[in-house]
Short mmCIF file of C-alpha atoms and ligand atoms in Angstrom, two decimals:
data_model
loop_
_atom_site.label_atom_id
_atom_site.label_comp_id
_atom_site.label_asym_id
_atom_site.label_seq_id
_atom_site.Cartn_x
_atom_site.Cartn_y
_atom_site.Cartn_z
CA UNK N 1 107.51 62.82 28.37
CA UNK N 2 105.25 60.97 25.92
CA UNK N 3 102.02 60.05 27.11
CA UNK N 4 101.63 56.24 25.65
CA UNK N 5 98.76 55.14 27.86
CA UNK N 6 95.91 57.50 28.79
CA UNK N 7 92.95 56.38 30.50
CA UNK N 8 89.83 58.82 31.71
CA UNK N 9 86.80 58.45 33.42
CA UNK N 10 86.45 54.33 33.55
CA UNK N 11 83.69 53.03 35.35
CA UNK N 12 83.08 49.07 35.11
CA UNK N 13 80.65 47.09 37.56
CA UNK N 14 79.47 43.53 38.26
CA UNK N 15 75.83 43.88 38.84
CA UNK N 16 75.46 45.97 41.49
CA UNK N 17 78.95 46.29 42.86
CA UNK N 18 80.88 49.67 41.48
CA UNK N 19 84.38 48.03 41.04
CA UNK N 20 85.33 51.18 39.17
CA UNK N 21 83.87 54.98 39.79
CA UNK N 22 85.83 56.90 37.00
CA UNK N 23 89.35 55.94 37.24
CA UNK N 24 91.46 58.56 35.67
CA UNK N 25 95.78 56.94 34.92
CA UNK N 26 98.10 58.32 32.68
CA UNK N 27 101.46 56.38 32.09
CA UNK N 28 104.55 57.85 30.06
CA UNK N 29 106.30 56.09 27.29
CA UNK N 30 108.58 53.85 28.87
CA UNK N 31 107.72 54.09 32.55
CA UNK N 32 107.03 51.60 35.17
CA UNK N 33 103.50 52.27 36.94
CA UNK N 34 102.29 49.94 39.41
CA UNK N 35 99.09 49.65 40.95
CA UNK N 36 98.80 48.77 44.26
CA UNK N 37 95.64 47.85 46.76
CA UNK N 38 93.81 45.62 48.92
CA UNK N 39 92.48 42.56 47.29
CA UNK N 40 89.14 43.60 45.96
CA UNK N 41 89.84 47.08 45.27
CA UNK N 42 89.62 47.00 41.12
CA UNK N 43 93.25 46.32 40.34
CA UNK N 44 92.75 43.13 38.05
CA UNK N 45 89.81 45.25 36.44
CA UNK N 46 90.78 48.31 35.37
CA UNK N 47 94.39 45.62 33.36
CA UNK N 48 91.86 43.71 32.20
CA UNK N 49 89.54 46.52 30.51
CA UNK N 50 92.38 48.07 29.42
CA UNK N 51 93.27 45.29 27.25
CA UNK N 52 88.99 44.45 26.34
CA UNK N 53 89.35 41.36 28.54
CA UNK N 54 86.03 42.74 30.52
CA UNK N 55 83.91 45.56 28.72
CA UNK N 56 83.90 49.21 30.76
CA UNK N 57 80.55 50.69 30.77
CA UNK N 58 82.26 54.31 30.32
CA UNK N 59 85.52 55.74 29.94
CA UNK N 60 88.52 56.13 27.08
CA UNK N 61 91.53 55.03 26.25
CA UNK N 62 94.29 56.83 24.62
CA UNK N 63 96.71 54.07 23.50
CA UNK N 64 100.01 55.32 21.74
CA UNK N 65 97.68 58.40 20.33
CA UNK N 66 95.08 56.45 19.00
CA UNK N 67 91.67 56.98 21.08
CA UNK N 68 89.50 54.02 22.21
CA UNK N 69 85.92 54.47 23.41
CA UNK N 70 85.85 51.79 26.20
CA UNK N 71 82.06 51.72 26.47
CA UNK N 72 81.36 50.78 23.11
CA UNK N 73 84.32 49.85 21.09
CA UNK N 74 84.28 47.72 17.53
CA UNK N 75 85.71 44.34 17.36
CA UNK N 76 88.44 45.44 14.86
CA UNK N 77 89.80 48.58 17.17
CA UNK N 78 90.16 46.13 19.77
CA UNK N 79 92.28 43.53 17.96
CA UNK N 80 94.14 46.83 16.86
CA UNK N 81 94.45 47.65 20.49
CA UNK N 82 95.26 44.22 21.73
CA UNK N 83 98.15 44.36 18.63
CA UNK N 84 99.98 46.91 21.04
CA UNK N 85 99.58 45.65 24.26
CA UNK N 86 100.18 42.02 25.83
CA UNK N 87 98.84 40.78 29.14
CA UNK N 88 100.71 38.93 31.42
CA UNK N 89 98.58 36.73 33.88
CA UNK N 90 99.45 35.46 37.65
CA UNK N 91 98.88 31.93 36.68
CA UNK N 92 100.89 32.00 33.13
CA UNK N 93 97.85 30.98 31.53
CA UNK N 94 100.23 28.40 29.39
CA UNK N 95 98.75 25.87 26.81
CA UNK N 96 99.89 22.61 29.43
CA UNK N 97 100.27 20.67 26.01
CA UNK N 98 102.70 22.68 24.05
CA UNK N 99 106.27 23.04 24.71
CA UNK N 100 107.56 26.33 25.67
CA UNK N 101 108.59 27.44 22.45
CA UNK N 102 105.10 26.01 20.67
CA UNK N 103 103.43 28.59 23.64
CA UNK N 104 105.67 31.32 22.51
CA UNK N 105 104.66 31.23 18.73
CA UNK N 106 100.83 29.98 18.92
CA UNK N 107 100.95 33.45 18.91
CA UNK N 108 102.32 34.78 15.90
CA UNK N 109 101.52 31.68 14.12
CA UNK N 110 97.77 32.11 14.59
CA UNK N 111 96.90 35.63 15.00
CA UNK N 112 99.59 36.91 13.26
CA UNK N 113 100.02 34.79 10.38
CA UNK N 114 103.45 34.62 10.76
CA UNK N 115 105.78 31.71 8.85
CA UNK N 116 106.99 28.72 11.24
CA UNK N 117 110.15 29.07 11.02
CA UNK N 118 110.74 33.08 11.15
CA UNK N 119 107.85 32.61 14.48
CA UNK N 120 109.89 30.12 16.29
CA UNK N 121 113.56 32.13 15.50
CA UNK N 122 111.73 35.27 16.77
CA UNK N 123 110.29 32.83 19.82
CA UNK N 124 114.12 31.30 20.66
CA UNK N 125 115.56 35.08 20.62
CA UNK N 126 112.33 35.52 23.26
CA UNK N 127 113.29 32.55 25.52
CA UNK N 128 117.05 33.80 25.52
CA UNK N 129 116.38 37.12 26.62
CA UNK N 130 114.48 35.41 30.22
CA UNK N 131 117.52 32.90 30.17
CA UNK N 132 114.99 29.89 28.62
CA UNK N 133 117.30 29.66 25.63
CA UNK N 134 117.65 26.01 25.90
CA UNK N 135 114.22 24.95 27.34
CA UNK N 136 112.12 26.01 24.32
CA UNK N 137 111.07 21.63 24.06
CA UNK N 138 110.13 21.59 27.73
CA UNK N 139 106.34 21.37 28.77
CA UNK N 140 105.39 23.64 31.24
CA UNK N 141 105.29 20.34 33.74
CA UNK N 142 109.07 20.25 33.36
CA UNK N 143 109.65 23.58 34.33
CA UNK N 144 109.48 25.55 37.66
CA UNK N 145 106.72 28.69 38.45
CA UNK N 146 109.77 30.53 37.87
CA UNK N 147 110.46 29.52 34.49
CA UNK N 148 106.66 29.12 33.85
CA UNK N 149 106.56 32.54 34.25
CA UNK N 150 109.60 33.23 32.01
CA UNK N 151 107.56 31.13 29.44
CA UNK N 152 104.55 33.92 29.78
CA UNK N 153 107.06 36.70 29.81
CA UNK N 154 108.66 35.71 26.50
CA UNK N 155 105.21 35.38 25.19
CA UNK N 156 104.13 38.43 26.30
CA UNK N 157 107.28 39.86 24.68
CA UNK N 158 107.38 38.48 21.53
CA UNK N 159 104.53 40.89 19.55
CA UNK N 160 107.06 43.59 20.96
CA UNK N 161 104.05 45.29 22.32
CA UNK N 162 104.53 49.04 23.77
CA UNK N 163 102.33 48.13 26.38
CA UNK N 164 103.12 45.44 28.70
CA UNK N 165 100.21 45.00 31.34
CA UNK N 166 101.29 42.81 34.39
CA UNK N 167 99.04 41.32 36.74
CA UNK N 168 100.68 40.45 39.84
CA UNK N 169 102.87 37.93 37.47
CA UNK N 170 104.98 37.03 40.60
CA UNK N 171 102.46 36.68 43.00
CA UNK N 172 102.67 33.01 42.77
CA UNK N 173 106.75 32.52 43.43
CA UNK N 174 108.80 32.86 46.82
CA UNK N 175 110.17 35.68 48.13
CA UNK N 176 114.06 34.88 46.75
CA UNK N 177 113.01 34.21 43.36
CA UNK N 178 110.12 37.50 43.53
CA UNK N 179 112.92 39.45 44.14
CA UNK N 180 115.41 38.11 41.66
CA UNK N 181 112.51 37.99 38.95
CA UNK N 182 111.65 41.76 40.10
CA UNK N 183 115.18 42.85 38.91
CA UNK N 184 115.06 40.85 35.85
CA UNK N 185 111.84 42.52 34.56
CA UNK N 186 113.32 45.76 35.41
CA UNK N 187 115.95 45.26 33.17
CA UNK N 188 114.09 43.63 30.37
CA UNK N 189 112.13 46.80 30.67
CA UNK N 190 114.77 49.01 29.99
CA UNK N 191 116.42 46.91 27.53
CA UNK N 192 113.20 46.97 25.42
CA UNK N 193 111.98 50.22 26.80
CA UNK N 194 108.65 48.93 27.18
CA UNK N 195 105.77 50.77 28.99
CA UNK N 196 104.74 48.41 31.92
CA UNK N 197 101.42 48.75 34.24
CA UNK N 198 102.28 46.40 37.02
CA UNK N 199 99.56 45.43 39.70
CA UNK N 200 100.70 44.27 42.96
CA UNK N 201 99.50 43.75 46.35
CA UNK N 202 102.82 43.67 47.75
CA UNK N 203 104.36 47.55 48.90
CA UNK N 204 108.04 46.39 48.62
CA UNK N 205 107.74 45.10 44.83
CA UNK N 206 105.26 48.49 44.13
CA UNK N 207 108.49 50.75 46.18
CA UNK N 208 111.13 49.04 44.28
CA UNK N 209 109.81 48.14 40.43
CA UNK N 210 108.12 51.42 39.75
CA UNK N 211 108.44 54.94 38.84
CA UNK N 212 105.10 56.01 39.49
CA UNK N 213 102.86 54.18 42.30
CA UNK N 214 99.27 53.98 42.08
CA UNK N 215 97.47 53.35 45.26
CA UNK N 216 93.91 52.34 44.83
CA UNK N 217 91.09 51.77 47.14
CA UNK N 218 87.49 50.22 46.63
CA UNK N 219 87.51 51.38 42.90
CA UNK N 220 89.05 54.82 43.53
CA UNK N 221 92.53 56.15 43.43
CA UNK N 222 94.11 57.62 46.53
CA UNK N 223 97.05 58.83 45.11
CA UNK N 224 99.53 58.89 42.72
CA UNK N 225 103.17 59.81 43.22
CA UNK N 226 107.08 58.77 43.05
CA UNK N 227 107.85 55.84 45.41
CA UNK N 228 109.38 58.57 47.34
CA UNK N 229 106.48 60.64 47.71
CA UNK N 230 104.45 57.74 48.51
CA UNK N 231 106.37 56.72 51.46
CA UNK N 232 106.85 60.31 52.76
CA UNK N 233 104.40 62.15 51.53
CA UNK N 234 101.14 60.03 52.15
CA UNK N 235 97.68 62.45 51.56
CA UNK N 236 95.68 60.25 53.63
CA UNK N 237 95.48 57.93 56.28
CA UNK N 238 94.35 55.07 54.06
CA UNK N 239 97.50 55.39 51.77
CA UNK N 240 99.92 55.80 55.31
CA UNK N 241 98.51 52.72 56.59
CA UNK N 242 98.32 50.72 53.70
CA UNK N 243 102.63 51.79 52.31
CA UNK N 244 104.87 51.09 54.93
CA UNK N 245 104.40 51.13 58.68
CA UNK N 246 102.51 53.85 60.56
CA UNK N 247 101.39 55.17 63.99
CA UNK N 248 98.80 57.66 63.44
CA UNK N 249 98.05 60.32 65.94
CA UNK N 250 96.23 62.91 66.18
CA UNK N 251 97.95 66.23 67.00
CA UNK N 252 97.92 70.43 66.46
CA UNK N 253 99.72 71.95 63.53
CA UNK N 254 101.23 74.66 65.19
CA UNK N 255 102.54 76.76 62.19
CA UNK N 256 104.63 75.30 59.37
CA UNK N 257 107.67 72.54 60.13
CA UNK N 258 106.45 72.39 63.47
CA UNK N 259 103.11 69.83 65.02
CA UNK N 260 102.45 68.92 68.59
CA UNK N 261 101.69 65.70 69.97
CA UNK N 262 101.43 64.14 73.46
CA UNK N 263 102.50 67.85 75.35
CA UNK N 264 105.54 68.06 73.27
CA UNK N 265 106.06 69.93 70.03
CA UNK N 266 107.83 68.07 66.81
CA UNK N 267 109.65 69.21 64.06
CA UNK N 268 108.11 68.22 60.49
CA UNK N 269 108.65 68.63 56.61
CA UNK N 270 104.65 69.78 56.24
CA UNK N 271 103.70 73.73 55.76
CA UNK N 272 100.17 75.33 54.69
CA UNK N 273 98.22 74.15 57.46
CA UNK N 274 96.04 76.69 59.38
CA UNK N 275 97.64 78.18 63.02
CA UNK N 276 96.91 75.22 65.53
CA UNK N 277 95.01 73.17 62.84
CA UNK N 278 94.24 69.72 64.17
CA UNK N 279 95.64 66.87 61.72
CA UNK N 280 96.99 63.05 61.84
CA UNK N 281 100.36 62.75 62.48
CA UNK N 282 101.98 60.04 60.96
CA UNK N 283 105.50 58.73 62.55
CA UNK N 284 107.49 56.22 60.40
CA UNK N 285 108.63 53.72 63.02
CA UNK N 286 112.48 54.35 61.61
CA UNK N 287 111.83 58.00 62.54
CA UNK N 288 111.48 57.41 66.33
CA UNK N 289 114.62 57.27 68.69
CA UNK N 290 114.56 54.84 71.62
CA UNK N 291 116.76 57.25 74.00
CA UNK N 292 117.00 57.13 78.35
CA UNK N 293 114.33 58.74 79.47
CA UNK N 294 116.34 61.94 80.56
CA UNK N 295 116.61 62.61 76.87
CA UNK N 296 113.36 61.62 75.25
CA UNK N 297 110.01 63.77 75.14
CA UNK N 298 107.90 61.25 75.01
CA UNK N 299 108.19 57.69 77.64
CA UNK N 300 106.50 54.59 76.63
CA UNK N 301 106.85 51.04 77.34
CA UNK N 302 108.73 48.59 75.41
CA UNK N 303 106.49 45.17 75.65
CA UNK N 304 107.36 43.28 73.00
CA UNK N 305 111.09 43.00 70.67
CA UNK N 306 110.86 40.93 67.50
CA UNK N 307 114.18 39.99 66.12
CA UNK N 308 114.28 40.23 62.38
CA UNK N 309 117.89 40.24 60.97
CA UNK N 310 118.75 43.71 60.06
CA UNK N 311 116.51 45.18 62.37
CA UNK N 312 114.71 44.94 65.91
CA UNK N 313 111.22 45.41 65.47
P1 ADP R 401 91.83 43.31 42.74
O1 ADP R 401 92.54 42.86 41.51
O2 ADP R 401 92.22 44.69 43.17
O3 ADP R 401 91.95 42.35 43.86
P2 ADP R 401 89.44 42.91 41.18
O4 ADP R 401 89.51 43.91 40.08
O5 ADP R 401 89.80 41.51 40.83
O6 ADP R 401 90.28 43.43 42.42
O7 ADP R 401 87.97 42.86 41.77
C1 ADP R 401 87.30 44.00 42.21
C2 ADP R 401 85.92 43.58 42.68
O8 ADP R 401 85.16 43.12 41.56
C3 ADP R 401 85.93 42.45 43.68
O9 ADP R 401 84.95 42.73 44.65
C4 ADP R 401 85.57 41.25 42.86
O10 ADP R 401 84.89 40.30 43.63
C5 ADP R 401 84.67 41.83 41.80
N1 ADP R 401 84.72 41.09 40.52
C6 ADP R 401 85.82 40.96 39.75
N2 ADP R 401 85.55 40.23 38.64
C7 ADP R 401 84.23 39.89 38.73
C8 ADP R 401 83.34 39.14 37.87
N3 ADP R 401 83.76 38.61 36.72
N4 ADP R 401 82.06 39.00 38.30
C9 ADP R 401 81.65 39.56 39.45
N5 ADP R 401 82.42 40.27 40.29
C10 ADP R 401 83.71 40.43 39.94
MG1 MG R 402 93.69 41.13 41.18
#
């Protein structure tokens, strides 16, 4: 696959607080990667360096196979850069004073030089792709968060950049419409095949938008994998407590496919360990069996059952 965004050795701070130590990220040519973290942990920083929004102190940028020095880089590679990739903001970041259409070509009028009227036909084609076909003379007051963000996307969309970098762009909606917008900007992504970089603090939009998940932590990455591998295969305890739910417990790796835990020995998918090697066991709550106590291994106490629709928790 095509590399299209290639990023190496970043390091950005504020002062004296190291928000990035030499992030390395590599995302293929129409791919969804998302970032995902604890608030704080450099997600909004390493989008917004990518696109020159903040200046890094050191690192590079391969964009589409054209190489950006992120340290120092001249006004006129970054409006070249910024030509290929579009940022899409949390808060829509919409002009409150221009319809949605007049938000959609400000940008091809101004920076792009673009006539009115071939600008605004590109701009209605925009707003009918995210179902705004008809809204293009409402003000952003006179439309939902929803359709605000719709507003942004079109935006975003209209350069057809190759690049689309997201951050957390339905952070701000309820769950319903998150998860009917999440579908919709899947399939706006494959329509265009666009490359997206999605940041998210949420697991369950990170699981189900991308193909590659990024988990970051206090300016480093923890790991990068497949949703799958994510989930199942986390490399540390950080990245098992942080996707999904976890008990962690210590135990002995007896040889491979096979730990002990609490007296009793387990059956496991992990091999290469050293004979009786101690490691952290992590147990997926959906992996445990509540069974009568004849038939279990391990007895415990049930204190507490939460009701939540599909499941007990
Ligand atoms: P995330 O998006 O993962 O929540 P950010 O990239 O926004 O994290 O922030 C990472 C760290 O950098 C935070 O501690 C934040 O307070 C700090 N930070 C971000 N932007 C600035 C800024 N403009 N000035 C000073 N500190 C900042
Ligand atoms: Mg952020």
């Amino acid at each position: 696959m095509q590399e299209m965004l290639k990023i190496t050795g970043i390091r950005k701070s504020f002062s004296t607080l190291d928000v990035l130590k030499g992030v390395d990220l590599t995302v293929h040519k129409g791919e969804v990667v998302s970032l995902i973290g604890p608030s704080g942990s450099g997600k909004t920083t390493l989008l917004r360096c990518a696109n020159f929004l903040d200046q890094a102190e050191d690192g590079t940028m391969v964009l589409d196979g054209q190489t950006y020095h992120l340290g120092h880089v001249r006004r006129t590679e970054m409006y070249e850069a910024r030509r290929h990739t579009a940022f899409v903001f949390q808060n829509y970041n919409l002009f409150l004073n221009k319809t949605a259409l007049q938000n959609v070509t400000e940008g091809l009028i101004v920076a792009r030089k673009m006539p009115r009227d071939e600008a605004e036909a590109r701009a209605q084609k925009a707003l009918e792709k995210v179902g705004l076909g008809n809204r293009g003379a409402s003000y952003p007051n006179q439309l939902s968060g929803g359709q605000q963000q719709r507003v942004a996307i079109a935006r975003s969309l209209v350069n057809q950049p190759r690049v689309l970098l997201l951050d957390e762009p339905l952070g701000a909606l309820d769950l319903k419409l998150r998860k009917e917008m999440q579908l919709e900007l899947k399939r706006l992504q494959r329509e265009m095949n666009i490359t997206f970089v999605y940041v998210t603090h949420d697991q369950e939009e990170a699981l189900t938008m991308s193909d590659t998940v990024v988990v970051m932590n206090k300016g480093n990455i923890q790991q990068i994998g497949s949703p799958q591998d994510i989930y199942n295969e986390p490399r540390n305890a950080f990245v098992a407590k942080f996707i999904g739910d976890s008990n962690i417990v210590d135990g002995i790796m007896e040889k491979d496919f096979l730990v002990s835990f609490g007296g009793q020995e387990f059956a496991c998918v992990d091999r290469g360990f050293k004979p009786r090697e101690p490691v952290q066991v992590v147990i997926r709550p959906e992996d445990v069996d509540i069974v009568p106590p004849s038939a279990g291994k391990l007895t415990g106490l049930v204190r507490e059952v939460i009701f939540k629709g599909v499941h007990f928790e």
